Coordinates of C-alpha atoms in Angstrom, one line a residue:
X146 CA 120.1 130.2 139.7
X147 CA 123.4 128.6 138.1
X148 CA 125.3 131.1 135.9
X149 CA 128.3 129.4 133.3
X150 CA 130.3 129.6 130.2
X151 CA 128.5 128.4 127.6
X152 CA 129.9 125.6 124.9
X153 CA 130.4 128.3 122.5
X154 CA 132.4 131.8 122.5
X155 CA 130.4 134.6 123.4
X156 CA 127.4 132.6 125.3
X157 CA 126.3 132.3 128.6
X158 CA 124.4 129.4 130.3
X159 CA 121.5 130.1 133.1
X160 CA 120.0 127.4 134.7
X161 CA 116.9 128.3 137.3
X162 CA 116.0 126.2 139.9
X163 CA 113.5 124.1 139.6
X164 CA 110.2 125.7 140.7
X165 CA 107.2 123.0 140.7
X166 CA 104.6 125.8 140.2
X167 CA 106.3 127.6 137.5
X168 CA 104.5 127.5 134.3
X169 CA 106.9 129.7 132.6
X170 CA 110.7 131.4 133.2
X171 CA 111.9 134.9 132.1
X172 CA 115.8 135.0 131.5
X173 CA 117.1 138.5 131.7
X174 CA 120.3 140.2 130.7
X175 CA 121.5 143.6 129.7
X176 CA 125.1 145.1 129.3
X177 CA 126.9 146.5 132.4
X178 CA 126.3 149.0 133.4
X179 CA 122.8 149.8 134.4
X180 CA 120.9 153.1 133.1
X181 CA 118.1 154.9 131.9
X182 CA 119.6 153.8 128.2
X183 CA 120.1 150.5 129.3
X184 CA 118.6 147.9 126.8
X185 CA 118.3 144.5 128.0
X186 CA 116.9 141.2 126.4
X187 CA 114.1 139.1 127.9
X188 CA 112.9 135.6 126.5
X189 CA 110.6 133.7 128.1
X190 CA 110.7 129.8 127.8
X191 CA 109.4 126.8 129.6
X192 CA 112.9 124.8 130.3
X193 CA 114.3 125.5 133.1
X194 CA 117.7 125.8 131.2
X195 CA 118.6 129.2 128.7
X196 CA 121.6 129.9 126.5
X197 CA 122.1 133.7 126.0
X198 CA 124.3 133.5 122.8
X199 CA 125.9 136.3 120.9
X200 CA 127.0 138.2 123.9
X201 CA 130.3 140.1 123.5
X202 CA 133.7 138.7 125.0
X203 CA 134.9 140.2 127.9
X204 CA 131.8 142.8 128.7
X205 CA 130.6 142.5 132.2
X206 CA 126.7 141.5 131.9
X207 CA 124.0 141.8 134.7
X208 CA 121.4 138.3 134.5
X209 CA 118.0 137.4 136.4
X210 CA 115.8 134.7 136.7
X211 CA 111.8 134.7 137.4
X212 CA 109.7 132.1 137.7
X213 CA 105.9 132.6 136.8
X214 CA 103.1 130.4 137.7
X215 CA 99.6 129.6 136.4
X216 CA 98.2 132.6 138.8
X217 CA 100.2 135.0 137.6
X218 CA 103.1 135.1 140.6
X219 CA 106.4 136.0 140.2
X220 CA 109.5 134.6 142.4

């Protein structure tokens, strides 16, 4: 997975690699750092490209990347 500045202020740009099986990708991320309290955001989506937008400048943020495929697995 590719992780980058997005065009625009406050957004971040993952790109997962290209999974032939994959039916489906979750894009993860949630503030830094990591808890109990933590709340994170999940969006599923079918490109293999997401923009997380509205993020705030200069806060350390943890992303992940999962593929899904037409049986249910997870990579």
């Amino acid at each position: 997975t590719d992780v980058y500045h997005g065009s625009k202020e406050g957004s971040i740009v993952l790109q997962a690699q290209t999974d032939t099986g994959a039916i489906i990708y979750l894009y993860h991320a949630a503030p830094h750092p990591i808890n109990e309290q933590t709340e994170g955001i999940t969006v599923a989506d079918t490109r293999v490209k997401y923009v997380f937008t509205g993020l705030e400048e200069g806060k350390k943020y943890w992303f992940r990347v999962a593929a899904v495929g037409s049986n249910r697995q997870i990579v």
